[in-house]
Tab-separated table of C-alpha atoms in Angstrom:
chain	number	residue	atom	x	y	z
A	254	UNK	CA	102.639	128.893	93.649
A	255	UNK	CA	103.380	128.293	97.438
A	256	UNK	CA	100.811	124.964	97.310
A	257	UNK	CA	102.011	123.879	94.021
A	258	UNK	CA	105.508	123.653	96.019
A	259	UNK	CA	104.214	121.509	99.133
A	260	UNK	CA	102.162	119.658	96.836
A	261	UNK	CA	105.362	118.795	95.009
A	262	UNK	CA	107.495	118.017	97.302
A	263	UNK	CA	104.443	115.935	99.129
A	264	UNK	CA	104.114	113.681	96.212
A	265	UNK	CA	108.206	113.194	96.032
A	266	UNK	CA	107.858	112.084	99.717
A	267	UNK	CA	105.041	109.665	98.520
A	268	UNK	CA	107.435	107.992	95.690
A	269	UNK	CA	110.046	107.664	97.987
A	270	UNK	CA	107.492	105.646	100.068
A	271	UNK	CA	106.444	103.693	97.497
A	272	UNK	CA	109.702	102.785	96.257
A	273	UNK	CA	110.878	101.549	99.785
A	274	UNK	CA	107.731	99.670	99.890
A	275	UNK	CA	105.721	98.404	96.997
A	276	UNK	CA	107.741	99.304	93.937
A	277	UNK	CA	108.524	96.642	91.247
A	278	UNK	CA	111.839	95.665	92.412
A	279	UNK	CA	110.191	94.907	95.773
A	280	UNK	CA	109.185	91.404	94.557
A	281	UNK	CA	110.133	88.587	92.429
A	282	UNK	CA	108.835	86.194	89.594
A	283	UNK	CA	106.451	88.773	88.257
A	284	UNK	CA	104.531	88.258	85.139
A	285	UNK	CA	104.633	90.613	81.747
A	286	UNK	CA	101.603	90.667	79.750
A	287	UNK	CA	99.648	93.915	77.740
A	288	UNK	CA	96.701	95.390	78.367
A	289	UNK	CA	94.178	94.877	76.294
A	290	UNK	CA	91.028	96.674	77.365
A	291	UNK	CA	90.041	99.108	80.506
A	292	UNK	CA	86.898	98.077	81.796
A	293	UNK	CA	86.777	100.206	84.837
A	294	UNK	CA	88.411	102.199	87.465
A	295	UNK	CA	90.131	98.792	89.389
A	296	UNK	CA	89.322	96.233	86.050
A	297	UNK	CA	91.499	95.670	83.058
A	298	UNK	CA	91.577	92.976	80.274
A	299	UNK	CA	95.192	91.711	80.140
A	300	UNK	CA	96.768	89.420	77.304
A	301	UNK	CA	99.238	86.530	79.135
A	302	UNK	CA	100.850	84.322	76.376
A	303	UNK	CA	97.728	84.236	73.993
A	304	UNK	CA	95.249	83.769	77.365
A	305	UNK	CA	92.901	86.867	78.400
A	306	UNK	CA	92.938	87.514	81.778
A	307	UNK	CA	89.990	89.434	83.868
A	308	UNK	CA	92.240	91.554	86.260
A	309	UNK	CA	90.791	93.286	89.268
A	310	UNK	CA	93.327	95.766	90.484
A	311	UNK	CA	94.386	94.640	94.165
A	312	UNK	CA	93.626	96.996	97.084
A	313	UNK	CA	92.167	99.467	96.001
A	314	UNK	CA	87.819	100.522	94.718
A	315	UNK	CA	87.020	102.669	91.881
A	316	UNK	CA	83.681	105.079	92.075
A	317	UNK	CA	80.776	102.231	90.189
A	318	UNK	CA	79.626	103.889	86.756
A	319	UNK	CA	76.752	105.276	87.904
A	320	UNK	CA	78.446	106.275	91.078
A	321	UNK	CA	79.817	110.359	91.183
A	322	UNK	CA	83.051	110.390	88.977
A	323	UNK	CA	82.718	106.505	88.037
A	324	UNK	CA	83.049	107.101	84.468
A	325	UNK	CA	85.803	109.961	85.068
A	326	UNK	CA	88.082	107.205	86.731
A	327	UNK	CA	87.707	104.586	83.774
A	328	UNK	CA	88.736	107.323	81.519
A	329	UNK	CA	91.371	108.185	83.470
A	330	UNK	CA	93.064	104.818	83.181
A	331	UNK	CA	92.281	104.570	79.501
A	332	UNK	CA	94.662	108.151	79.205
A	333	UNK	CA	96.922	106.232	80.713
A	334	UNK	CA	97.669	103.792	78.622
A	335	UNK	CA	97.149	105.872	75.225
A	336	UNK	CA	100.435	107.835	76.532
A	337	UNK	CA	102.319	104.972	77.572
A	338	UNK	CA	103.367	101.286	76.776
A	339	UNK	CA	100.444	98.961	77.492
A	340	UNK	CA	102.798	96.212	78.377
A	341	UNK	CA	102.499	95.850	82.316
A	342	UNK	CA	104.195	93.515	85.044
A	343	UNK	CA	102.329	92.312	87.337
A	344	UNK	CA	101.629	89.906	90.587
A	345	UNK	CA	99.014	87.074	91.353
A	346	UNK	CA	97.362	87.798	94.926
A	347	UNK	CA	94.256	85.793	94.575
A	348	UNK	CA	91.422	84.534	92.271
A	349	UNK	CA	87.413	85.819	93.158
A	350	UNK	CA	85.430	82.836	92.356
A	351	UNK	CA	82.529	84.328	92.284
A	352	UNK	CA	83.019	87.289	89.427
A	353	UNK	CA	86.103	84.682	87.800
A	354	UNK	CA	88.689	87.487	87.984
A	355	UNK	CA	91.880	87.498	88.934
A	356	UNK	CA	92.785	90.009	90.912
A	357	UNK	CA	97.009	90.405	91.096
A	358	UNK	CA	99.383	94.329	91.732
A	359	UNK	CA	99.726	95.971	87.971
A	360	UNK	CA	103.130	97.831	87.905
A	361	UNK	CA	103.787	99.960	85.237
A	362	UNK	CA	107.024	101.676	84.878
A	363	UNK	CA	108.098	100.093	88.170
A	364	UNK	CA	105.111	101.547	89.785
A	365	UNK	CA	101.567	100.043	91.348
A	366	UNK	CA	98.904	101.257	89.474
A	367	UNK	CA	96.329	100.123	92.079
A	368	UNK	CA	98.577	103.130	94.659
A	369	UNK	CA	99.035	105.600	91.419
A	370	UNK	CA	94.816	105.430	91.462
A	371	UNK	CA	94.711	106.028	95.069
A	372	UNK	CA	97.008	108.639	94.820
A	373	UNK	CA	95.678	110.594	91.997
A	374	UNK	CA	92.393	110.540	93.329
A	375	UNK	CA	90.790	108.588	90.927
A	376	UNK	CA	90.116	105.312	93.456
A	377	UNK	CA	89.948	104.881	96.940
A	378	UNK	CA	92.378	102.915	98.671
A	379	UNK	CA	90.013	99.133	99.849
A	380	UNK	CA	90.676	98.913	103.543
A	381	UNK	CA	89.867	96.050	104.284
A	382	UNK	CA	92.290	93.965	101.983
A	383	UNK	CA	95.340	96.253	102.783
A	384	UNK	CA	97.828	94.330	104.526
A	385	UNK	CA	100.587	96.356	107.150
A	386	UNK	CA	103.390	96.539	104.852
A	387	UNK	CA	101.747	98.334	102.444
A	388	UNK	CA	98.948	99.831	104.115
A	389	UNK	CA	100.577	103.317	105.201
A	390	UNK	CA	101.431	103.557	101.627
A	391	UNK	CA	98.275	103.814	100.199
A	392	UNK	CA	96.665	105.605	103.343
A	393	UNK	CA	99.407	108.618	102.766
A	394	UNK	CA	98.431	108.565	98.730
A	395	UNK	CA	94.810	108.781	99.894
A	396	UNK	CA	95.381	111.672	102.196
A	397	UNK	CA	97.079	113.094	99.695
A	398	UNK	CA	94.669	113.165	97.097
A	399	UNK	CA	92.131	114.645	99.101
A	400	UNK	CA	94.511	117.223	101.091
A	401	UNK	CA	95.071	118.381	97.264
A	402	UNK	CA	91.680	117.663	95.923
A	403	UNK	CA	92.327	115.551	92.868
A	404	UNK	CA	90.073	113.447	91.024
A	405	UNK	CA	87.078	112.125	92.864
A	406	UNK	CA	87.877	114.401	95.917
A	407	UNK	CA	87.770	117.764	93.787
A	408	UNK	CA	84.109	118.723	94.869
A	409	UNK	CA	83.454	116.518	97.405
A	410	UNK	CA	86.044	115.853	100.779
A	411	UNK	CA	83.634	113.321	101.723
A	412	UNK	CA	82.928	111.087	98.768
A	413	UNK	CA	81.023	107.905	99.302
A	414	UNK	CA	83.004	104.936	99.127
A	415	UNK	CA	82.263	102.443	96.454
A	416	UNK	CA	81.573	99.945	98.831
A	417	UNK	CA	79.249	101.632	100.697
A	418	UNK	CA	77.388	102.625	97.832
A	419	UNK	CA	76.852	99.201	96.764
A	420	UNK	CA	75.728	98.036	99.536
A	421	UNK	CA	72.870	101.170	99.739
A	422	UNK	CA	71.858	100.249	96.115
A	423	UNK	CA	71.183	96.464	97.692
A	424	UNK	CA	69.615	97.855	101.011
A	425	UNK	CA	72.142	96.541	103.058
A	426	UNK	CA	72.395	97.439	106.720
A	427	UNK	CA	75.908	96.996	107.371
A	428	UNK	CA	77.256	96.375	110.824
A	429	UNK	CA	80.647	95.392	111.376
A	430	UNK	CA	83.110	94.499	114.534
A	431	UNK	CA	84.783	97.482	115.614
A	432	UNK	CA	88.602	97.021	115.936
A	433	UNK	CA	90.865	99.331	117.918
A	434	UNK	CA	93.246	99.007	114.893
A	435	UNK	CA	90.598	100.750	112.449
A	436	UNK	CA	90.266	103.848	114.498
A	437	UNK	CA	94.397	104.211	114.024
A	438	UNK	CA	93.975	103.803	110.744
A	439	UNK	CA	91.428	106.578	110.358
A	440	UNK	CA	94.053	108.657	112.598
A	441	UNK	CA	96.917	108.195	110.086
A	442	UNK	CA	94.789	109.167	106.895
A	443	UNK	CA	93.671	112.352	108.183
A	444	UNK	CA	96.971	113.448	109.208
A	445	UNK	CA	96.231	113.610	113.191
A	446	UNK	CA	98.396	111.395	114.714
A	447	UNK	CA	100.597	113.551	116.274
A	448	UNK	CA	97.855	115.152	118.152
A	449	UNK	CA	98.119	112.639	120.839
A	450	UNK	CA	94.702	114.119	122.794
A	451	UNK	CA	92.306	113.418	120.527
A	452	UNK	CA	93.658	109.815	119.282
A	453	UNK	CA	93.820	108.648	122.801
A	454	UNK	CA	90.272	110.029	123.439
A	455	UNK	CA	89.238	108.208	120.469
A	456	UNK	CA	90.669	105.027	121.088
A	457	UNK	CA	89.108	104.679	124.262
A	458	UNK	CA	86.139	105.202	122.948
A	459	UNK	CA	85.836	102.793	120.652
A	460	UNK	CA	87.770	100.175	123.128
A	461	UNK	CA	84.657	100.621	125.306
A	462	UNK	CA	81.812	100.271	122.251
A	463	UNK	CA	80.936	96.634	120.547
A	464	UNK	CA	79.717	97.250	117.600
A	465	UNK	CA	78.888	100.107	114.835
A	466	UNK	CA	75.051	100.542	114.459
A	467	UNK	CA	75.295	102.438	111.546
A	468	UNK	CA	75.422	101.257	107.583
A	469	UNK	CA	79.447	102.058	107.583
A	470	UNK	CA	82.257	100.173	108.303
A	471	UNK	CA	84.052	101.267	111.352
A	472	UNK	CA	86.861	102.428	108.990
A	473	UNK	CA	84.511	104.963	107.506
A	474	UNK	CA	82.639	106.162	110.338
A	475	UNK	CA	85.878	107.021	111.735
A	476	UNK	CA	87.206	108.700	108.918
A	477	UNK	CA	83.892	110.825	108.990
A	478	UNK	CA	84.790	112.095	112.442
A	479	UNK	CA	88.657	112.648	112.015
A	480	UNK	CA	87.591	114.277	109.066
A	481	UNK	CA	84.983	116.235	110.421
A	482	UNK	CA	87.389	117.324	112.901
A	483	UNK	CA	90.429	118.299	110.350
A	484	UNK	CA	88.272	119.804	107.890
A	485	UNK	CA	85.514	121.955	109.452
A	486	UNK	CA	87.559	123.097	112.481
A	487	UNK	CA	85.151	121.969	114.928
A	488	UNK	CA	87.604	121.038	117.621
A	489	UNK	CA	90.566	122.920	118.662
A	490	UNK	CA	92.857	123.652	121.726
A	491	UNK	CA	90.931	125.708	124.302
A	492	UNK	CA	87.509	125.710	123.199
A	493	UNK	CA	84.193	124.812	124.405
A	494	UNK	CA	81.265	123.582	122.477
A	495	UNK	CA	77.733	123.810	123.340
A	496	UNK	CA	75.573	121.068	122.497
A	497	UNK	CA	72.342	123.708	121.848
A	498	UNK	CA	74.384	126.728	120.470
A	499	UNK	CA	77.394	125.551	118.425
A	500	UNK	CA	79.450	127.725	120.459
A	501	UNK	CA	80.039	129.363	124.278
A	502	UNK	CA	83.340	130.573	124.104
A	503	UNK	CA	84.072	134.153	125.338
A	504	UNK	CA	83.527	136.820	122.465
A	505	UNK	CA	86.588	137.628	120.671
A	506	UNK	CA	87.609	133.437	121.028
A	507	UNK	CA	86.191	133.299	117.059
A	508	UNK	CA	89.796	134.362	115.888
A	509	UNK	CA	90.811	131.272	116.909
A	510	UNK	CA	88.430	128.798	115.027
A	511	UNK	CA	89.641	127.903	111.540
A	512	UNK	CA	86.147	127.640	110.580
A	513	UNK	CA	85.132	131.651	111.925
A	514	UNK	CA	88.012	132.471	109.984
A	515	UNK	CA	87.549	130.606	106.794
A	516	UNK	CA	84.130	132.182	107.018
A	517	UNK	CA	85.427	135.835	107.372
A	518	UNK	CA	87.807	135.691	104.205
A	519	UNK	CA	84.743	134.127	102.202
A	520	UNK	CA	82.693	137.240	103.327
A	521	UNK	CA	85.142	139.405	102.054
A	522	UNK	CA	85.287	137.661	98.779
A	523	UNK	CA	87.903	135.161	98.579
A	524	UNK	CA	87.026	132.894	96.429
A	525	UNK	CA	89.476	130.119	97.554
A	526	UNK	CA	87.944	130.499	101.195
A	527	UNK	CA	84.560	131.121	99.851
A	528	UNK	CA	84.957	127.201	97.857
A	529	UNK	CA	87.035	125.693	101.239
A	530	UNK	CA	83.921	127.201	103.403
A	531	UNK	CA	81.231	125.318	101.458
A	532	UNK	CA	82.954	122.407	101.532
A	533	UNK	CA	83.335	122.444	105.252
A	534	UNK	CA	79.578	122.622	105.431
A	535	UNK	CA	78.617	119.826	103.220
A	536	UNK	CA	80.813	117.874	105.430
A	537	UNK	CA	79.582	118.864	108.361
A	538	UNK	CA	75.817	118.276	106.934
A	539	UNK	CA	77.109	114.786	105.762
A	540	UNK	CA	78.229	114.050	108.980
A	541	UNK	CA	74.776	114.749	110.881
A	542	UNK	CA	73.594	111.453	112.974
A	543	UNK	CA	76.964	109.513	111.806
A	544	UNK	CA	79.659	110.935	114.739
A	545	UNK	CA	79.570	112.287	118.039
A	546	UNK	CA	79.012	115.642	118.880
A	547	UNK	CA	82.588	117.572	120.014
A	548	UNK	CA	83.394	116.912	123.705
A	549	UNK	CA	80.072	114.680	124.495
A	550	UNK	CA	80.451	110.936	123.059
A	551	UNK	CA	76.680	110.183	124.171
A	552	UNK	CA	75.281	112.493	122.141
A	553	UNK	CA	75.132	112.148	118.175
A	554	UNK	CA	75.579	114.934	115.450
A	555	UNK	CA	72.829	116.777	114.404
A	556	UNK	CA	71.512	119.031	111.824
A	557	UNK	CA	69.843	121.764	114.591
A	558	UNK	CA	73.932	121.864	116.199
A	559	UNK	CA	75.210	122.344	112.824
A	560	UNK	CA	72.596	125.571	111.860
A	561	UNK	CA	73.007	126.720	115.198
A	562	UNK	CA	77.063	127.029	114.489
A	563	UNK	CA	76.452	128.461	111.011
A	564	UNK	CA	74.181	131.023	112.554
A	565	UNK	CA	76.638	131.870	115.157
A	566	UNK	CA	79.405	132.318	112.322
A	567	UNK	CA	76.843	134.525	110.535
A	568	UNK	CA	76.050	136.334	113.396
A	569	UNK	CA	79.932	137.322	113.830
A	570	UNK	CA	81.002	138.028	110.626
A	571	UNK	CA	77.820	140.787	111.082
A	572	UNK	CA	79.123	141.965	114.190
A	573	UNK	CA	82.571	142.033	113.387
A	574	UNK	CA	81.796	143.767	109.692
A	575	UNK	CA	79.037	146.159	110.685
């Protein structure tokens, strides 16, 4: 009952945003036409005065079909418009030559649909094409949706982006720029940028670095560590990692890691903890050789450091139950 209340009044806070920002009555001359057909997650079939128009949903990426929760996110627009009016205003941004689409901002009912995906969970909000009036918009819906585990976060905190997956079903080797401005980004979405430490530690860090070696854009990569870091627990005020054993704070320290914690309560057979504690594992697993280990930028993630702190956790939980 107590969640259903923040996650309430967290979504209110989110349409006030959105109205202030990239509601309907934000813009002028904008066209009326009706939906004809969902084709995907971010691509509808609208009818404009007798002409059919291939619409790709600005700013944001839907899950690909065979992608986890692709078809989930088609079907989820299609809902939509069975309970509602299929007629839909909406905004020309641009025209992609290459798939002949147009891709334009569908309101309905005064809203974006592109930011009512993001924030339901059933897209991911596309970086790259989100420009600074808008962009804290859809980073807040994002964090959102994943703080509250809707749609294509439910079972996964760290879902592969659509773009990313593309480009692994090519056998692309991405590597782009890295900009100061993408590490902020990844700092708002995760919720940490009041914790001024760790963003300016960050920052520096990727001031100093050229490029990203890795197959994800500097966006993501980030994203994996802030997440990494808000999630599993890994770093937090007065402790000390070790880069062999996980862990070499003083005994009795554990009560103050979220993750030793989390751990204890799943023990004991709550099954709330029991489903947050998996989940912080698979992250941590998916994070392996893609971010730095706590306190030691030179030094990369790796599976061995992430048994080692499991099998200190286990260790205490026997210990502390026994």
């Amino acid at each position: 009952m107590v969640e259903s209340n923040h996650k309430n009044t967290d979504f209110l806070l989110l349409l006030n945003k959105h109205i202030s920002a990239i509601h309907a009555n934000s813009y002028k001359n904008l066209e009326q036409g009706q939906v004809i057909k969902i084709i995907d997650g971010d691509g509808l079939f609208i009818n404009l005065d007798e002409k059919m128009l291939n619409i790709r949903l600005a700013y944001i990426d839907a899950p690909e079909y065979n992608q986890e929760y692709g078809l989930d996110s088609k079907n989820w627009l299609e809902n939509l418009f069975s309970n509602t009016s299929s007629v839909v205003n909406f905004r020309f941004i641009d025209f992609d030559e290459k798939h002949e689409r147009t891709i334009a901002d569908v309101f309905i009912n005064g809203y974006s649909l592109s930011w009512l995906m993001v924030a339901t969970g059933n897209a991911w909000a596309y970086y790259d094409f989100l420009t600074d009036e808008i962009e804290p918009c859809y980073l807040d819906a994002q964090y959102f949706a994943r703080k509250y585990r809707l749609g294509l976060w439910t079972n996964n905190l760290f879902s592969t982006p659509p773009w990313i997956y593309r480009a692994e079903e090519k056998g692309a080797n991405i590597c782009l720029p890295i900009e100061p401005n993408h590490t902020i980004i990844a700092l708002l979405e995760s919720g940490l940028e009041k914790n001024e430490d760790i963003k300016e530690e960050i920052i520096a860090r990727t001031n100093q670095s050229q490029h990203n070696y890795t197959y994800c854009p500097m966006r993501y990569y980030e994203q994996v560590y802030i997440d990494q870091i808000k999630y599993a627990g890994i770093m937090c005020s007065g402790v000390n990692w070790d880069i062999k054993n996980g862990y070499n704070g003083l005994a009795g320290d554990e009560v103050n890691i979220p993750f030793f914690q989390l751990a204890l309560k799943a023990y004991k057979g709550d099954e709330e903890a029991t489903y947050e504690f998996e989940s912080w594992k698979r992250g941590l697993y998916k994070a392996v050789d893609k971010v730095h280990l706590p306190g030691d930028y030179g030094t990369r993630l790796t599976k061995e450091w992430v048994e080692a702190l499991i099998n200190r956790v286990d260790n205490w939980i026997n210990d502390t139950c026994n």
